Coordinates of C-alpha atoms in Angstrom, one line a residue:
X899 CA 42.5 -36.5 20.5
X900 CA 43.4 -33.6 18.4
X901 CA 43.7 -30.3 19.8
X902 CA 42.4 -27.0 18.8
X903 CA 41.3 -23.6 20.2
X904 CA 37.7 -22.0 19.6
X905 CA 38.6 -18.8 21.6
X906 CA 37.6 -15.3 20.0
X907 CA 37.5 -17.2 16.2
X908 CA 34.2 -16.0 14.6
X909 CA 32.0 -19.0 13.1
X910 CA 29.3 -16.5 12.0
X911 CA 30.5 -17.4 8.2
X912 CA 30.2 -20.8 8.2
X913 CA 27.4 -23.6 8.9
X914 CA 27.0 -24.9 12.3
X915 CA 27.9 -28.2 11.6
X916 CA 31.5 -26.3 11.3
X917 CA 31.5 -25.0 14.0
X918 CA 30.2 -27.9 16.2
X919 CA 33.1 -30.6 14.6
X920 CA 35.7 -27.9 15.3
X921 CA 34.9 -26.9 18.1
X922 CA 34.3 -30.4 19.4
X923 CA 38.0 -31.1 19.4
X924 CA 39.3 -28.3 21.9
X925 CA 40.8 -30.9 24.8
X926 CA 40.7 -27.4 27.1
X927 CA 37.0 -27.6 26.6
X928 CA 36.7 -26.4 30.6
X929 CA 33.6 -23.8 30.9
X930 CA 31.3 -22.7 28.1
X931 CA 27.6 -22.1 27.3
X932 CA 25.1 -22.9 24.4
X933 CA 22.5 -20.4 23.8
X934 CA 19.5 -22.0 21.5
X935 CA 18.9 -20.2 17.8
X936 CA 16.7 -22.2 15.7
X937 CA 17.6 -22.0 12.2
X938 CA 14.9 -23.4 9.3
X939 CA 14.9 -26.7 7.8
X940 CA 17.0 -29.3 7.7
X941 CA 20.2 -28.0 6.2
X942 CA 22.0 -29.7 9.5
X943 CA 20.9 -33.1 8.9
X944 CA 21.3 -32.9 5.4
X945 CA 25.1 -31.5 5.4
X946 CA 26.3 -32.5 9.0
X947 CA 25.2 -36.0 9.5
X948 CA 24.7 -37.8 6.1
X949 CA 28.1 -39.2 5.9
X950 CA 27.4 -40.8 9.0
X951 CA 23.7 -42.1 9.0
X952 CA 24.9 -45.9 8.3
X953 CA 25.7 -46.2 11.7
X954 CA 21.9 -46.6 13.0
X955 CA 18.8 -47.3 11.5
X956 CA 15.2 -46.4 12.2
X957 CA 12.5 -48.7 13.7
X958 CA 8.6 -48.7 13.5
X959 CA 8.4 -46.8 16.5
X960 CA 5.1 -45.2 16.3
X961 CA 3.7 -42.6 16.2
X962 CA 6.1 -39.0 16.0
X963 CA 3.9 -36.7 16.1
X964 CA 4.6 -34.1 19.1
X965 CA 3.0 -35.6 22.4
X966 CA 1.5 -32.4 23.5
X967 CA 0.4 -29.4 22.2
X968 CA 3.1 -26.6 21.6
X969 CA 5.9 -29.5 21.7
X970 CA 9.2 -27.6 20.0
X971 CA 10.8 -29.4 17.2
X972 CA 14.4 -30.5 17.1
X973 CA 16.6 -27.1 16.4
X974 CA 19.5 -27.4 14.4
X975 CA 22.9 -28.9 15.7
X976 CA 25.0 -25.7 16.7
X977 CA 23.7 -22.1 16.2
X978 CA 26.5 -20.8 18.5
X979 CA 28.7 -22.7 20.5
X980 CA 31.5 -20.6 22.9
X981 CA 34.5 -22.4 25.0
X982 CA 37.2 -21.0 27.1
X983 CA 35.2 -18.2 28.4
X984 CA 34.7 -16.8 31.5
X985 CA 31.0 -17.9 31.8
X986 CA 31.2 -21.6 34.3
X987 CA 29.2 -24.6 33.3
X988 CA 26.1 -24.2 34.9
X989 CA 22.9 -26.2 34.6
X990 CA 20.9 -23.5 33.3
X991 CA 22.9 -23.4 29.9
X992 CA 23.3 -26.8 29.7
X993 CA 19.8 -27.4 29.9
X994 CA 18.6 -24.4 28.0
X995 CA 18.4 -26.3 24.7
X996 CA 15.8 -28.7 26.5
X997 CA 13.8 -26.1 28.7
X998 CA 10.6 -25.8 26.4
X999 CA 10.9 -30.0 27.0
X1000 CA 11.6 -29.5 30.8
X1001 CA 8.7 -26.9 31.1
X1002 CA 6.2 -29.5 29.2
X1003 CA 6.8 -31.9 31.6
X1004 CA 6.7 -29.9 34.6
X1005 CA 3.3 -29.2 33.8
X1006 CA 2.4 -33.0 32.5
X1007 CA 4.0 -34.7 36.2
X1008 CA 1.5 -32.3 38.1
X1009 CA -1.5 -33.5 36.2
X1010 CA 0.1 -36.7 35.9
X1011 CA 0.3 -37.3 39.5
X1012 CA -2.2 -35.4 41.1
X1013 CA -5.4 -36.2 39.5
X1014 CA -6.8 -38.7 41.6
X1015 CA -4.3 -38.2 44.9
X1016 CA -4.0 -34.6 45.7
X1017 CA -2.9 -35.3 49.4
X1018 CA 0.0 -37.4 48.1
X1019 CA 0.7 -34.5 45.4
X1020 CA 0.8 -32.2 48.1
X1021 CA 3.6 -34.6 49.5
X1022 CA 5.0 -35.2 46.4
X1023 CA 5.0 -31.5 45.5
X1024 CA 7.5 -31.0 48.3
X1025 CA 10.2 -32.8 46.4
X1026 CA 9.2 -31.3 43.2
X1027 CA 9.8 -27.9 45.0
X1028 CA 12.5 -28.2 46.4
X1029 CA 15.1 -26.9 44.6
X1030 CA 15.5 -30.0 42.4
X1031 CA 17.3 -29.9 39.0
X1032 CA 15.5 -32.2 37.2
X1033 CA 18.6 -33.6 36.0
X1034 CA 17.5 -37.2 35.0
X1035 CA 15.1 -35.8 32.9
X1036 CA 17.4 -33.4 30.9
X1037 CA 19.3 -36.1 30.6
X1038 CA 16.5 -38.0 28.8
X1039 CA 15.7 -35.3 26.2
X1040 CA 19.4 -34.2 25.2
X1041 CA 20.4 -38.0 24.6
X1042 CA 16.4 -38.4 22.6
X1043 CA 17.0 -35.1 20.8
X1044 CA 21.1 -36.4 20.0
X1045 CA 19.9 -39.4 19.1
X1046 CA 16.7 -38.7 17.0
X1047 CA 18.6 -36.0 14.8
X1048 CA 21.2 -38.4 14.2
X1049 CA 18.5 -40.9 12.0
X1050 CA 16.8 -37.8 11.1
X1051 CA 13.4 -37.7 13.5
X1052 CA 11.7 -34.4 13.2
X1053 CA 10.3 -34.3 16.6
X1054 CA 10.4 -36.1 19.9
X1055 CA 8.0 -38.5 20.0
X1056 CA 5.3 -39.0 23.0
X1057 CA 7.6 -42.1 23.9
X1058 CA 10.8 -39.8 24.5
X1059 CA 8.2 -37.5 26.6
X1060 CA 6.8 -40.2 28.5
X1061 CA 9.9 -41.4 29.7
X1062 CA 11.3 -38.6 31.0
X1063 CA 8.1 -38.3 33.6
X1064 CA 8.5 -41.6 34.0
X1065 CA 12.2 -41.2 35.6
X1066 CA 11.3 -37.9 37.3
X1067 CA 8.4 -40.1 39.0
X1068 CA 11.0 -42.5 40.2
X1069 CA 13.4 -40.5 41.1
X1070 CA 11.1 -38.9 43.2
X1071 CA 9.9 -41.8 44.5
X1072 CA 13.1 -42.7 45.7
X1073 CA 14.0 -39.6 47.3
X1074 CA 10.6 -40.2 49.7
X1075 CA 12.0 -43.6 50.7
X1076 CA 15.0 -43.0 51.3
X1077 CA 14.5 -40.0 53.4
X1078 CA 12.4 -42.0 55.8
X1079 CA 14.8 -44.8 55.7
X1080 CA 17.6 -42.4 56.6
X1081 CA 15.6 -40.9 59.3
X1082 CA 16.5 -37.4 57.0
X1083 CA 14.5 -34.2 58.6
X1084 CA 16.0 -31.8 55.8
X1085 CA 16.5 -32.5 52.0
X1086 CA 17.9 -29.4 49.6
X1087 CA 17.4 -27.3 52.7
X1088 CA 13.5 -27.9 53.2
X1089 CA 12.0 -30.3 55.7
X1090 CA 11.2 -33.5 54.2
X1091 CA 7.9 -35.2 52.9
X1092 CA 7.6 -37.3 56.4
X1093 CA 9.0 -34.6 58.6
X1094 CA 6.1 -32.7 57.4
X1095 CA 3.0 -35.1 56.7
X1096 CA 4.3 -38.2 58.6
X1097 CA 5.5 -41.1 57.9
X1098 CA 2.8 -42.7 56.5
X1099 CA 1.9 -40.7 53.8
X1100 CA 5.6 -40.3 52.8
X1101 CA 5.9 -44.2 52.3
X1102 CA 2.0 -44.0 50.2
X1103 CA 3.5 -41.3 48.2
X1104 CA 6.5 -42.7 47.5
X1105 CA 4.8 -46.3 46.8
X1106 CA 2.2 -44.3 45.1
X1107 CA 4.2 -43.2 42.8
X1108 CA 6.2 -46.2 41.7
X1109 CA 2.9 -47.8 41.2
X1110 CA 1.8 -44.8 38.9
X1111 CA 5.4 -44.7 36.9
X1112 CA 5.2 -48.7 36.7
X1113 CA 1.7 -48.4 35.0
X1114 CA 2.6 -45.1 32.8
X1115 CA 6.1 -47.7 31.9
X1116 CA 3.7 -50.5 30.8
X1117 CA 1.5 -48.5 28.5
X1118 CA 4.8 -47.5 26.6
X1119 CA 4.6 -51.0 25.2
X1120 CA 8.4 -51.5 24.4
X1121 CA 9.5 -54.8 25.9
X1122 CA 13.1 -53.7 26.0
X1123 CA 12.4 -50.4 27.8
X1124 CA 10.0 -52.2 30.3
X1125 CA 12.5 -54.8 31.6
X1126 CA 15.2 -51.9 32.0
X1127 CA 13.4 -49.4 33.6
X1128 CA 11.9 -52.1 36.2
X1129 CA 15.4 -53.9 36.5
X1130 CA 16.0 -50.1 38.1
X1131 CA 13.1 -50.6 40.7
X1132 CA 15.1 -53.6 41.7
X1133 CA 18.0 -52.2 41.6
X1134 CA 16.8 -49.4 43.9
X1135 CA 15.7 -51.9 46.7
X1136 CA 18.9 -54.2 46.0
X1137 CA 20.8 -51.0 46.7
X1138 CA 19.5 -50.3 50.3
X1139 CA 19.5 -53.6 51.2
X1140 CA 23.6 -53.7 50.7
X1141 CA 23.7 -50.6 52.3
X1142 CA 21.9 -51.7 55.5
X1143 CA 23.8 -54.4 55.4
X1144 CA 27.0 -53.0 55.3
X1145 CA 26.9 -50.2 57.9
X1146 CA 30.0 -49.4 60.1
X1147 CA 31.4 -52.3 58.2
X1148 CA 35.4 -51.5 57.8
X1149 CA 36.0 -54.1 55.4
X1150 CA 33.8 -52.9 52.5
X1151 CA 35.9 -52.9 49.2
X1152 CA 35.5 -50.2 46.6
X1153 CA 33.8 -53.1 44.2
X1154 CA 30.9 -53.4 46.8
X1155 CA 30.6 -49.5 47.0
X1156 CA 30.9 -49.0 43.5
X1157 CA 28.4 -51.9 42.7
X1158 CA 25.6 -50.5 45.9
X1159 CA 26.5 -47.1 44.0
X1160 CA 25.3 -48.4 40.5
X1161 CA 22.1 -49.6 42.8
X1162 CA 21.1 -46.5 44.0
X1163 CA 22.0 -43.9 41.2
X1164 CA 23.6 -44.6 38.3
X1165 CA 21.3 -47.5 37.3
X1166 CA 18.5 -45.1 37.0
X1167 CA 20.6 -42.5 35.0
X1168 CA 22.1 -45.4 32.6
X1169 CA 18.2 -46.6 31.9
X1170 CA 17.0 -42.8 30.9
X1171 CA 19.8 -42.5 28.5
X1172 CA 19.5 -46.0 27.0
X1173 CA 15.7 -45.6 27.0
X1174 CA 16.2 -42.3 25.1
X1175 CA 18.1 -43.7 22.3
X1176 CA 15.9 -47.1 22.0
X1177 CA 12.6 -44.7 21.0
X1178 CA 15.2 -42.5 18.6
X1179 CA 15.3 -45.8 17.0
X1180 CA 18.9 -46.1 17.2
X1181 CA 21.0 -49.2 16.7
X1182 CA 21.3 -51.1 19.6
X1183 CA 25.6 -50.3 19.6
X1184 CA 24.2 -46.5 20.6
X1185 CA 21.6 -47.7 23.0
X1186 CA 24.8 -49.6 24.5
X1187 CA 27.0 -46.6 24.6
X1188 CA 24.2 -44.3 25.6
X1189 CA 23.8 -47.1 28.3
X1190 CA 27.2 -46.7 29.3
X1191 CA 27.5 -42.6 29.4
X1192 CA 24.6 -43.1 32.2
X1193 CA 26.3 -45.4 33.7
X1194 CA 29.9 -44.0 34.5
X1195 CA 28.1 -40.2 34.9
X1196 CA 26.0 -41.2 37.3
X1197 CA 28.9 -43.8 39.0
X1198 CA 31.1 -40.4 39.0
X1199 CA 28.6 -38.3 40.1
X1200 CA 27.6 -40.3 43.6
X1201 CA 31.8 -39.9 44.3
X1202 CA 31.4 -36.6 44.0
X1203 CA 28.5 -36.5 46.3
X1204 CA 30.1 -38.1 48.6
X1205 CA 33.4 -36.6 48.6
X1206 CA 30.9 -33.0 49.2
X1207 CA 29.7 -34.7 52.7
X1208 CA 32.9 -34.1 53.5
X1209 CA 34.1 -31.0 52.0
X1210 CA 30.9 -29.0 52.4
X1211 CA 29.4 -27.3 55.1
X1212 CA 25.8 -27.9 56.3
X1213 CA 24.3 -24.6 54.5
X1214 CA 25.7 -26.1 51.7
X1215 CA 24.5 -29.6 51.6
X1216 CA 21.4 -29.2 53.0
X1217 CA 21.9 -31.3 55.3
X1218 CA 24.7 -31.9 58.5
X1219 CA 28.6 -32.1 57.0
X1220 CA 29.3 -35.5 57.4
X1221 CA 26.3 -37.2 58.3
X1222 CA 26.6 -40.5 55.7
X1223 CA 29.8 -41.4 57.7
X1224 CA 27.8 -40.7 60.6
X1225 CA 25.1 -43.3 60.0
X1226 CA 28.1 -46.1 59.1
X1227 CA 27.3 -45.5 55.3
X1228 CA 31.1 -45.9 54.4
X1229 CA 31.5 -44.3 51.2
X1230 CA 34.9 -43.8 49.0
X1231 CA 36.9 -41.0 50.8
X1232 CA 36.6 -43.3 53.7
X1233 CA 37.5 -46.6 52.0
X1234 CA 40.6 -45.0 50.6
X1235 CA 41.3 -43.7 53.6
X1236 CA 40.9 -47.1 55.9
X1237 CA 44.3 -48.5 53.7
X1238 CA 46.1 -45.1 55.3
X1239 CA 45.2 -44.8 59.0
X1240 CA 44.2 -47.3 61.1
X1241 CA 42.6 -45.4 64.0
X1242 CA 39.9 -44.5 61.7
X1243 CA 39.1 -48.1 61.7
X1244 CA 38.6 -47.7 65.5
X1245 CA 36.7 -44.7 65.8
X1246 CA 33.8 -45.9 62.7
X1247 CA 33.9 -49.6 64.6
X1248 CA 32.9 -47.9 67.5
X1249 CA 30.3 -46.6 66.0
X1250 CA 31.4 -42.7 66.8
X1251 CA 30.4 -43.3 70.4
X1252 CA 32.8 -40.7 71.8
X1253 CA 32.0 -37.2 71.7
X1254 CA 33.5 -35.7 68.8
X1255 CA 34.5 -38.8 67.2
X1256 CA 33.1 -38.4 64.4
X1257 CA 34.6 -34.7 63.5
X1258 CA 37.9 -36.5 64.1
X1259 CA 36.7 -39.0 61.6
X1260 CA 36.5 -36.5 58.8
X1261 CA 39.7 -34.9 59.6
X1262 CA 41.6 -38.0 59.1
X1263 CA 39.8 -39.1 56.0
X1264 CA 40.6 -35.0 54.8
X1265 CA 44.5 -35.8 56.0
X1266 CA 45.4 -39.1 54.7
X1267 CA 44.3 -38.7 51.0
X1268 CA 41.3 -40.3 51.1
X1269 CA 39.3 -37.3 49.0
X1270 CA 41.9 -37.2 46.6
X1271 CA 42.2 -40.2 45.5
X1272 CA 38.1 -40.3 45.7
X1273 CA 38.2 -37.0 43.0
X1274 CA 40.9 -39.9 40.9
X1275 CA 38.1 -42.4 40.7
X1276 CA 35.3 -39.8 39.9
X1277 CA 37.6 -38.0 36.8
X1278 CA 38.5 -41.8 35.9
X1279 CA 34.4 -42.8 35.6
X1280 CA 33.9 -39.0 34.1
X1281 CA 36.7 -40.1 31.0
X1282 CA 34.6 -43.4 30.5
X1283 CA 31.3 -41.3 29.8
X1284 CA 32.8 -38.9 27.7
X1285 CA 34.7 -41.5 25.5
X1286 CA 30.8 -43.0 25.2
X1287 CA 29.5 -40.1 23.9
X1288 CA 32.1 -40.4 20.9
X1289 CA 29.9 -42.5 18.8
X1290 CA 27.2 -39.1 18.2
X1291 CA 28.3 -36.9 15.5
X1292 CA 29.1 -33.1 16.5
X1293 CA 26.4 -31.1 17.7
X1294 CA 24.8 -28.7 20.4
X1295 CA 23.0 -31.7 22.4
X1296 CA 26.2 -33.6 22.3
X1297 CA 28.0 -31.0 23.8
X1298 CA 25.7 -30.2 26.6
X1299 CA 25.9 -34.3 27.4
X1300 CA 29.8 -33.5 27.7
X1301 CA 29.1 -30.3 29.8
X1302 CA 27.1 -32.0 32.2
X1303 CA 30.0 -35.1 32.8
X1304 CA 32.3 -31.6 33.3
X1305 CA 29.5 -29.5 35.0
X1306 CA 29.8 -32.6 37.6
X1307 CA 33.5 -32.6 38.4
X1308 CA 33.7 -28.6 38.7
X1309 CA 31.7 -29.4 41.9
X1310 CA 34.6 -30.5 43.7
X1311 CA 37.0 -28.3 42.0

């Protein structure tokens, strides 16, 4: 890939299509941010993209009207783009092109949710609250807004809105499980949904919630997008499953981790970003390498997690240093390190039944290598997502879906 540098050159003069293709191209493209200027009509489309348009096509996809009132319109590719400055990726640039679509939904998932179950909102609300990113979502309307600018859509269409509630729902839903599965008191630093209202109405709310999502999916009447968003309900289930299955278990390979790790994260991230480009009307070689970009972000994104349960102190993570390992869930620092010390296969077989064993644990998978060659695998399934995004022409949502593969990586720099 060709090199050049964006630093201190002025692209005031010049279209923002410029600017996005040459700025694309900067292989030191380490921290920058991407402030929103909406500039009239369609000069973007019509000087940026039209040499490229053959490579998708539109479908009858319904209606494109805006799906609620006050809905913001695509913006142009690149107003201003800067690189190599001193401002870090952080979430709140990346996702400032997308916050009018971020704040919409907020407001849709409360009436969404909470119409005819305000107890279980009130559970659900505790995960909504707490601290969450709504990263799945963002993800959803930068790949629908890439995507539906590339074959020339106006505006996001109710479809592209629906779905990303529909993920946020699920996501949620997930988190409830899994905390009570995990026996988790603390999530993002707050007590969790069935620390605070029992068990029992964590597991309605959870359920309660799939059941709503699942219904909200159907009404979307696209076969295509109904099979992969369910396949992800599965997947979740399939997921925790292995994972039960597998605790304390020394001999787990890195294909079983990284195939329970598809389970329960990336499948879900792989399905927003493929569902995002099916209702752009995109052809189904974009949908594919949308599919993918999930895929390998959210792959590289649970190493990262789990190499911060190590690396991370309690304040940090919300929740105790250490405490997957703790529970026997044997994630990729510790299956790199099992090839390098064999104690460690004595102390986790054990089950950490000695005082202190598992803080000796950590130390040896921090000693032997085991996190670096866990940060190897994440950069390596970071590459494959970027290289995915290669098939969208330049622009401002592209290059927030590269920030966020970089945003992800810079939390275990």
């Amino acid at each position: 890939m060709m090199s050049m540098t964006c630093n201190n050159l002025d692209f005031s003069g010049v279209g923002p299509d410029f600017a996005a293709s040459w700025c694309l191209y900067n292989a030191s493209f380490d921290r920058f941010f991407i402030r929103k200027r909406y500039i009239g009509g369609s000069r973007g489309l019509k000087n940026g993209y039209g040499a490229r348009r053959w490579f998708c096509f539109r479908k009858d996809i319904g209606n494109t009207e805006p799906y609620i009132e006050g809905a913001a319109p695509i913006p142009a590719p690149v107003a201003e783009v800067k690189l190599g400055s001193t401002t870090p990726i952080s979430l709140l640039n990346l996702f400032e092109l997308v916050s009018d679509d971020l704040l919409t939904l907020n407001n849709n998932l409360q009436s969404i949710v909470g119409a005819e179950n305000p107890v279980l909102m009130s559970a659900a609300e505790q995960i909504f609250s707490a601290g969450g990113k709504r990263m799945r979502p963002a993800l959803v309307f930068l790949v629908s807004r890439a995507t539906a600018e590339f074959v020339g859509l106006k505006n996001l269409t109710k479809e592209h809105r629906r779905l990303g509630e529909i993920i946020e729902m699920i996501h949620t839903a997930s988190l409830i499980h899994d905390d009570v599965l995990d026996e988790s008191d603390m999530r993002r630093g707050k007590e969790t949904v069935h620390q605070l209202y029992g068990t029992r109405v964590a597991v309605l709310a959870g359920d309660f919630m799939f059941a709503q999502s699942s219904w909200y999916l159907a009404n979307l009447e696209n076969l295509e997008v109904i099979k992969l968003i369910s396949q992800v309900i599965k997947d979740f289930a399939s997921g925790e499953i292995k994972q039960a299955s597998s605790l304390f278990d020394c001999d787990v390979g890195l294909d079983e981790y990284l195939t329970k790790s598809y389970y329960k994260t990336a499948s879900l991230i792989a399905a927003s970003t493929k569902g995002a480009a099916i209702f752009s009307g995109v052809n189904s070689d974009v949908s594919e390498h949308m599919y993918q970009y999930g895929k390998n972000l959210g792959l590289s994104f649970q190493v990262v997690d789990d190499i911060l349960d190590f690396t991370q102190s309690t304040e940090q993570l919300g929740k105790p240093a250490g405490s997957d390992l703790a529970k026997g869930n044997l994630t990729a620092p510790v299956i790199f390190a099992l090839d390098k010390v064999p104690k460690l296969r004595d102390i986790i077989e054990s089950e950490f039944c000695e005082s202190g064993s598992v803080d000796e644990a950590i130390e040896l998978v921090k000693s032997c290598g085991g996190i670096e060659k866990a940060q190897a695998l994440a950069k390596e399934k970071a590459d494959l997502a970027i290289q995915s995004l290669q098939c969208l022409p330049p622009s401002s949502f592209r290059l927030a879906l590269e920030g966020m593969v970089k945003y992800n990586l810079k939390r275990i720099e």
